[in-house]
Amino acid sequence: MHTLAPKTPGWLDWYEGPSEPTFRLPAGAVDTHCHVFGPQAEFPFAPQRKYTPCDGGKDQLFALRDHLGLARNVIVQATCHGADNSAMVDAVRSAGGRARGIATVRPDITEAELRELDAAGVRGVRFNFVRRLVDTSPKDALHTIARKIAPLGWHIVLYFESADLPELEEFFASLPAPLVIDHMGRPDVSRPVDGPEFTRFLRFVEHNDVWVKVTCPERLSVTGPAALDGEQHAYTDVVPFGRRVVEEFPDLVLWGTDWPHPNLTDHMPDDGLLVDHVRHIAVTEEQRHKLLVANPMRLYWPGEDV
Ligand code: 0GY
């Protein structure tokens, strides 16, 4: 019998019964950043993982998709599954063409294995530089992976802390595939949106034509989920950052939920509120359509109708 691993002490489970969003998503909206955790009885977590979450499998993910009014998902391999992509691939295969995947692979992956992932619906790999999630991110190994995936037309998803961008940007610019940055490069939102740190990030995006996920207000916010005086919405302090990216790069932005929200410590977001956040960062119909439908379709389902 399989024994389930105990969750990390203090682990916050994903939010059951999310509210009905008051913002109605446009037809064909895509969640470009979500994960599956297990279920571990079928897909055990990796021994080298840095956290042990609750289960959050494809059935719950697809139920959330339908509840929020989303059409499609891009399922990003979570570090708790290491380089064993089977839970993610199983979810993508089960979605009937309505999901794509982002894998974690080792440098010795073969062309045949990559082709099998591609056939399942994988369209990219993730390189993770967040030290609490991975032990090392050796650049030569990542270059090897980048060279192997580039011929498939895949892209590279980058996850890093904003303080590390100056040291990493030359390496990022040398990668031979399109780049997608998670969570706006994790800005410190207590600093000014026009300050040197976020400006450096924006110029990196501009010079390298990088896609940006305007995701995770709940992870970046200092003010949190409560509406502030005079403001009717959650995560107020993140709004100027998301809005700035959407205004400067309307054709390069992507949105997602980040469900089941690993490693949050102060609160678990109501995913309905995360959908409501979108209308504050994308303020015109045109921006909303690009962010939620046109951009992700171009990157993940090119040539397909919504
Ligand atoms: C996110 C953020 C986190 C975790 C992971 O793969 C992961 O474990 O992505 C995090 O802890 O910041 O994008 O889900």
Short mmCIF file of C-alpha atoms and ligand atoms in Angstrom, two decimals:
data_model
loop_
_atom_site.label_atom_id
_atom_site.label_comp_id
_atom_site.label_asym_id
_atom_site.label_seq_id
_atom_site.Cartn_x
_atom_site.Cartn_y
_atom_site.Cartn_z
CA MET A 1 0.00 0.00 0.00
CA HIS A 2 1.24 3.49 -0.84
CA THR A 3 1.78 5.74 2.20
CA LEU A 4 1.09 9.39 1.54
CA ALA A 5 3.80 11.82 2.63
CA PRO A 6 2.74 14.27 5.38
CA LYS A 7 2.34 17.85 4.23
CA THR A 8 4.92 20.49 5.09
CA PRO A 9 3.99 21.83 8.58
CA GLY A 10 1.89 24.98 8.25
CA TRP A 11 1.03 24.20 4.61
CA LEU A 12 -1.94 26.20 3.32
CA ASP A 13 -4.28 24.12 1.15
CA TRP A 14 -5.88 25.59 -1.96
CA TYR A 15 -9.15 27.44 -1.49
CA GLU A 16 -12.29 25.33 -1.73
CA GLY A 17 -15.42 26.98 -3.07
CA PRO A 18 -13.88 30.02 -4.78
CA SER A 19 -16.27 32.90 -5.39
CA GLU A 20 -17.97 33.54 -8.70
CA PRO A 21 -15.81 36.23 -10.37
CA THR A 22 -17.61 39.52 -10.90
CA PHE A 23 -15.39 40.09 -13.92
CA ARG A 24 -16.65 37.97 -16.81
CA LEU A 25 -13.72 36.50 -18.68
CA PRO A 26 -13.86 36.76 -22.48
CA ALA A 27 -14.64 33.56 -24.39
CA GLY A 28 -11.51 31.48 -24.86
CA ALA A 29 -9.55 32.85 -21.86
CA VAL A 30 -6.42 30.87 -20.96
CA ASP A 31 -4.87 30.22 -17.54
CA THR A 32 -1.18 30.11 -18.55
CA HIS A 33 0.22 29.36 -15.11
CA CYS A 34 -1.13 26.55 -12.97
CA HIS A 35 0.18 23.30 -11.58
CA VAL A 36 -0.95 19.84 -10.57
CA PHE A 37 0.16 18.24 -7.31
CA GLY A 38 -0.23 14.47 -7.62
CA PRO A 39 -2.56 13.02 -6.57
CA GLN A 40 0.39 11.44 -4.80
CA ALA A 41 -1.13 7.96 -4.55
CA GLU A 42 -0.83 7.88 -8.34
CA PHE A 43 2.00 10.36 -8.92
CA PRO A 44 4.35 10.45 -5.90
CA PHE A 45 6.30 13.62 -5.21
CA ALA A 46 10.05 13.75 -5.92
CA PRO A 47 12.36 12.69 -3.08
CA GLN A 48 14.46 15.87 -3.49
CA ARG A 49 11.45 18.23 -3.23
CA LYS A 50 11.63 21.32 -1.00
CA TYR A 51 8.00 21.14 0.14
CA THR A 52 5.22 18.59 0.40
CA PRO A 53 1.85 20.02 -0.63
CA CYS A 54 -1.68 18.72 -0.36
CA ASP A 55 -2.98 16.92 -3.44
CA GLY A 56 -4.29 19.14 -6.23
CA GLY A 57 -4.88 16.98 -9.28
CA LYS A 58 -6.27 17.43 -12.76
CA ASP A 59 -9.91 16.88 -11.75
CA GLN A 60 -9.81 19.80 -9.32
CA LEU A 61 -7.89 21.93 -11.80
CA PHE A 62 -10.41 21.35 -14.57
CA ALA A 63 -13.30 22.01 -12.17
CA LEU A 64 -11.72 25.36 -11.28
CA ARG A 65 -11.22 26.14 -14.97
CA ASP A 66 -14.92 25.61 -15.61
CA HIS A 67 -16.04 27.47 -12.48
CA LEU A 68 -14.00 30.57 -13.34
CA GLY A 69 -15.09 30.58 -16.99
CA LEU A 70 -11.70 29.69 -18.43
CA ALA A 71 -11.30 27.71 -21.65
CA ARG A 72 -7.75 26.36 -21.42
CA ASN A 73 -4.80 25.74 -19.11
CA VAL A 74 -1.04 25.76 -19.41
CA ILE A 75 0.19 23.38 -16.71
CA VAL A 76 3.66 24.17 -15.42
CA GLN A 77 5.68 21.38 -13.87
CA ALA A 78 5.98 22.10 -10.13
CA THR A 79 9.28 21.51 -8.34
CA CYS A 80 7.65 19.07 -5.90
CA HIS A 81 7.53 16.61 -8.84
CA GLY A 82 11.17 17.22 -9.84
CA ALA A 83 11.91 16.12 -13.41
CA ASP A 84 9.22 13.42 -13.36
CA ASN A 85 6.66 15.05 -15.63
CA SER A 86 4.10 12.24 -15.48
CA ALA A 87 1.40 14.02 -13.40
CA MET A 88 1.61 17.11 -15.63
CA VAL A 89 1.65 15.07 -18.86
CA ASP A 90 -1.27 12.94 -17.69
CA ALA A 91 -3.26 16.11 -16.98
CA VAL A 92 -2.40 17.65 -20.35
CA ARG A 93 -3.32 14.43 -22.18
CA SER A 94 -6.63 14.25 -20.32
CA ALA A 95 -7.68 17.76 -21.29
CA GLY A 96 -8.73 16.91 -24.85
CA GLY A 97 -6.54 19.56 -26.48
CA ARG A 98 -7.49 22.22 -23.92
CA ALA A 99 -4.17 22.13 -22.07
CA ARG A 100 -0.49 22.56 -22.84
CA GLY A 101 2.44 21.71 -20.59
CA ILE A 102 5.74 23.16 -19.46
CA ALA A 103 8.23 20.48 -18.39
CA THR A 104 11.31 20.19 -16.25
CA VAL A 105 13.93 18.11 -18.01
CA ARG A 106 17.50 17.01 -17.41
CA PRO A 107 20.32 17.80 -19.86
CA ASP A 108 20.65 14.14 -20.89
CA ILE A 109 17.06 13.98 -22.20
CA THR A 110 16.93 12.33 -25.62
CA GLU A 111 15.37 13.68 -28.79
CA ALA A 112 12.85 10.81 -28.72
CA GLU A 113 11.78 11.72 -25.17
CA LEU A 114 11.38 15.36 -26.17
CA ARG A 115 9.28 14.37 -29.18
CA GLU A 116 7.04 12.27 -26.93
CA LEU A 117 6.53 15.25 -24.60
CA ASP A 118 5.81 17.45 -27.62
CA ALA A 119 3.22 14.99 -28.91
CA ALA A 120 1.55 15.03 -25.48
CA GLY A 121 1.21 18.84 -25.64
CA VAL A 122 4.35 20.14 -23.93
CA ARG A 123 5.56 23.43 -25.43
CA GLY A 124 8.39 24.52 -23.19
CA VAL A 125 10.73 23.93 -20.27
CA ARG A 126 11.07 25.84 -17.03
CA PHE A 127 14.40 27.05 -15.65
CA ASN A 128 14.11 27.80 -11.96
CA PHE A 129 16.57 30.08 -10.12
CA VAL A 130 14.61 30.52 -6.88
CA ARG A 131 16.98 29.20 -4.23
CA ARG A 132 14.30 27.99 -1.81
CA LEU A 133 12.95 25.72 -4.60
CA VAL A 134 16.05 24.26 -6.27
CA ASP A 135 19.57 23.38 -5.09
CA THR A 136 21.42 24.52 -8.20
CA SER A 137 20.76 25.92 -11.67
CA PRO A 138 24.00 25.12 -13.54
CA LYS A 139 24.16 27.33 -16.62
CA ASP A 140 26.03 24.89 -18.87
CA ALA A 141 23.38 22.21 -18.23
CA LEU A 142 20.62 24.72 -18.95
CA HIS A 143 22.33 25.75 -22.19
CA THR A 144 22.41 22.09 -23.22
CA ILE A 145 18.68 21.80 -22.57
CA ALA A 146 18.00 25.06 -24.42
CA ARG A 147 19.88 23.85 -27.50
CA LYS A 148 17.90 20.58 -27.46
CA ILE A 149 14.45 22.16 -27.14
CA ALA A 150 14.95 25.07 -29.57
CA PRO A 151 14.42 22.98 -32.75
CA LEU A 152 10.97 21.96 -31.48
CA GLY A 153 9.88 25.59 -31.40
CA TRP A 154 9.51 25.41 -27.60
CA HIS A 155 10.17 28.29 -25.25
CA ILE A 156 11.86 28.67 -21.87
CA VAL A 157 9.96 29.77 -18.78
CA LEU A 158 12.19 31.62 -16.31
CA TYR A 159 11.49 31.83 -12.59
CA PHE A 160 13.78 34.08 -10.54
CA GLU A 161 13.79 36.70 -7.78
CA SER A 162 14.05 40.31 -8.99
CA ALA A 163 17.27 40.89 -7.00
CA ASP A 164 18.97 38.24 -9.14
CA LEU A 165 18.10 39.72 -12.55
CA PRO A 166 21.29 41.83 -12.92
CA GLU A 167 23.42 38.73 -12.47
CA LEU A 168 21.26 36.54 -14.72
CA GLU A 169 20.20 38.79 -17.60
CA GLU A 170 23.26 38.16 -19.79
CA PHE A 171 22.71 34.42 -19.47
CA PHE A 172 19.00 34.80 -20.25
CA ALA A 173 19.76 36.87 -23.35
CA SER A 174 22.13 34.15 -24.59
CA LEU A 175 19.46 31.43 -24.59
CA PRO A 176 18.49 30.26 -28.10
CA ALA A 177 14.70 30.12 -27.60
CA PRO A 178 11.86 32.53 -26.79
CA LEU A 179 11.65 33.46 -23.11
CA VAL A 180 8.65 33.73 -20.78
CA ILE A 181 9.10 35.31 -17.34
CA ASP A 182 7.02 34.18 -14.37
CA HIS A 183 5.23 36.63 -12.08
CA MET A 184 6.67 39.85 -13.63
CA GLY A 185 10.12 38.83 -12.38
CA ARG A 186 8.83 39.01 -8.79
CA PRO A 187 9.17 42.77 -8.17
CA ASP A 188 9.38 44.20 -4.67
CA VAL A 189 6.07 46.08 -4.88
CA SER A 190 6.93 48.25 -1.87
CA ARG A 191 9.39 50.01 -4.19
CA PRO A 192 8.29 52.53 -6.82
CA VAL A 193 6.99 51.16 -10.10
CA ASP A 194 9.24 53.67 -11.90
CA GLY A 195 12.26 52.94 -9.69
CA PRO A 196 15.54 51.48 -10.99
CA GLU A 197 14.76 47.84 -10.22
CA PHE A 198 11.50 47.53 -12.13
CA THR A 199 12.78 49.82 -14.89
CA ARG A 200 15.69 47.45 -15.41
CA PHE A 201 13.23 44.58 -15.72
CA LEU A 202 11.08 46.47 -18.24
CA ARG A 203 14.11 47.33 -20.37
CA PHE A 204 15.20 43.69 -20.31
CA VAL A 205 11.76 42.72 -21.59
CA GLU A 206 11.89 45.38 -24.29
CA HIS A 207 15.37 44.50 -25.57
CA ASN A 208 14.77 40.77 -25.66
CA ASP A 209 11.11 40.59 -26.72
CA VAL A 210 10.28 38.51 -23.68
CA TRP A 211 6.81 37.30 -22.76
CA VAL A 212 5.73 38.27 -19.23
CA LYS A 213 3.21 36.59 -16.97
CA VAL A 214 1.37 39.28 -15.01
CA THR A 215 0.56 36.68 -12.39
CA CYS A 216 0.65 36.17 -8.64
CA PRO A 217 -0.56 39.43 -7.08
CA GLU A 218 -1.23 37.31 -3.97
CA ARG A 219 2.45 36.29 -3.84
CA LEU A 220 3.83 39.79 -4.44
CA SER A 221 1.40 41.90 -2.42
CA VAL A 222 2.31 43.46 0.90
CA THR A 223 -1.13 45.01 1.43
CA GLY A 224 -2.82 41.63 0.87
CA PRO A 225 -6.33 40.52 -0.07
CA ALA A 226 -8.35 43.08 1.91
CA ALA A 227 -9.76 46.07 0.03
CA LEU A 228 -8.01 49.23 1.20
CA ASP A 229 -9.64 52.56 2.01
CA GLY A 230 -10.94 54.08 -1.18
CA GLU A 231 -10.08 50.94 -3.18
CA GLN A 232 -12.63 48.28 -3.99
CA HIS A 233 -10.26 45.46 -4.73
CA ALA A 234 -7.62 43.10 -3.34
CA TYR A 235 -3.85 43.31 -3.91
CA THR A 236 -3.98 47.05 -4.55
CA ASP A 237 -0.21 47.53 -4.31
CA VAL A 238 0.48 45.11 -7.20
CA VAL A 239 -1.88 46.87 -9.62
CA PRO A 240 0.57 49.59 -10.82
CA PHE A 241 3.14 46.91 -11.69
CA GLY A 242 0.74 44.73 -13.66
CA ARG A 243 -0.80 47.74 -15.38
CA ARG A 244 2.60 49.12 -16.38
CA VAL A 245 3.60 45.83 -18.04
CA VAL A 246 0.25 45.47 -19.81
CA GLU A 247 0.41 49.06 -21.11
CA GLU A 248 4.01 48.83 -22.34
CA PHE A 249 3.85 45.31 -23.77
CA PRO A 250 0.23 44.54 -24.65
CA ASP A 251 1.26 41.85 -27.15
CA LEU A 252 3.65 40.03 -24.80
CA VAL A 253 1.62 39.59 -21.62
CA LEU A 254 0.02 36.41 -20.28
CA TRP A 255 -2.18 35.79 -17.26
CA GLY A 256 -2.70 32.80 -14.96
CA THR A 257 -4.01 31.73 -11.56
CA ASP A 258 -0.97 29.84 -10.16
CA TRP A 259 -3.42 27.33 -8.66
CA PRO A 260 -2.88 25.40 -6.30
CA HIS A 261 -0.64 28.25 -5.06
CA PRO A 262 2.39 26.53 -3.53
CA ASN A 263 4.27 27.93 -0.55
CA LEU A 264 2.01 30.78 0.44
CA THR A 265 2.27 31.43 4.15
CA ASP A 266 -0.03 34.28 5.12
CA HIS A 267 -3.22 33.56 3.19
CA MET A 268 -4.63 31.38 0.42
CA PRO A 269 -6.28 33.43 -2.34
CA ASP A 270 -9.85 33.04 -3.47
CA ASP A 271 -9.31 32.31 -7.18
CA GLY A 272 -12.46 34.29 -8.01
CA LEU A 273 -10.72 37.41 -6.63
CA LEU A 274 -7.69 36.69 -8.77
CA VAL A 275 -9.92 36.80 -11.86
CA ASP A 276 -11.41 40.08 -10.62
CA HIS A 277 -7.87 41.50 -10.32
CA VAL A 278 -7.49 41.29 -14.13
CA ARG A 279 -9.78 44.20 -14.87
CA HIS A 280 -7.56 46.50 -12.78
CA ILE A 281 -4.36 45.68 -14.65
CA ALA A 282 -5.92 45.45 -18.15
CA VAL A 283 -8.28 48.38 -18.39
CA THR A 284 -9.48 48.28 -22.00
CA GLU A 285 -11.36 45.55 -23.85
CA GLU A 286 -8.49 45.32 -26.30
CA GLN A 287 -5.88 44.84 -23.56
CA ARG A 288 -8.05 42.20 -21.89
CA HIS A 289 -8.55 40.25 -25.09
CA LYS A 290 -4.83 40.25 -25.86
CA LEU A 291 -3.85 39.27 -22.31
CA LEU A 292 -6.39 36.52 -21.83
CA VAL A 293 -7.02 35.14 -25.32
CA ALA A 294 -4.99 36.39 -28.29
CA ASN A 295 -1.50 36.26 -26.73
CA PRO A 296 -1.75 32.82 -25.10
CA MET A 297 -3.42 31.39 -28.22
CA ARG A 298 -0.56 32.70 -30.37
CA LEU A 299 2.05 31.17 -28.06
CA TYR A 300 0.40 27.86 -27.18
CA TRP A 301 -2.23 27.11 -29.85
CA PRO A 302 -0.93 28.95 -32.93
CA GLY A 303 -3.29 28.82 -35.86
CA GLU A 304 -6.17 27.39 -33.79
CA ASP A 305 -9.51 29.10 -33.40
CA VAL A 306 -10.61 30.09 -29.90
C1 0GY B 1 4.76 29.20 -8.51
C2 0GY B 1 5.61 29.56 -7.39
C3 0GY B 1 6.30 28.76 -6.56
C4 0GY B 1 6.56 27.38 -6.69
C5 0GY B 1 6.75 26.68 -7.83
O1 0GY B 1 7.38 24.84 -9.05
C6 0GY B 1 7.19 25.29 -7.92
O2 0GY B 1 7.37 24.65 -6.89
O3 0GY B 1 6.55 27.26 -8.99
C7 0GY B 1 6.87 29.40 -5.35
O4 0GY B 1 7.05 28.71 -4.33
O5 0GY B 1 7.15 30.63 -5.41
O6 0GY B 1 4.90 29.70 -9.60
O7 0GY B 1 3.92 28.35 -8.32
#
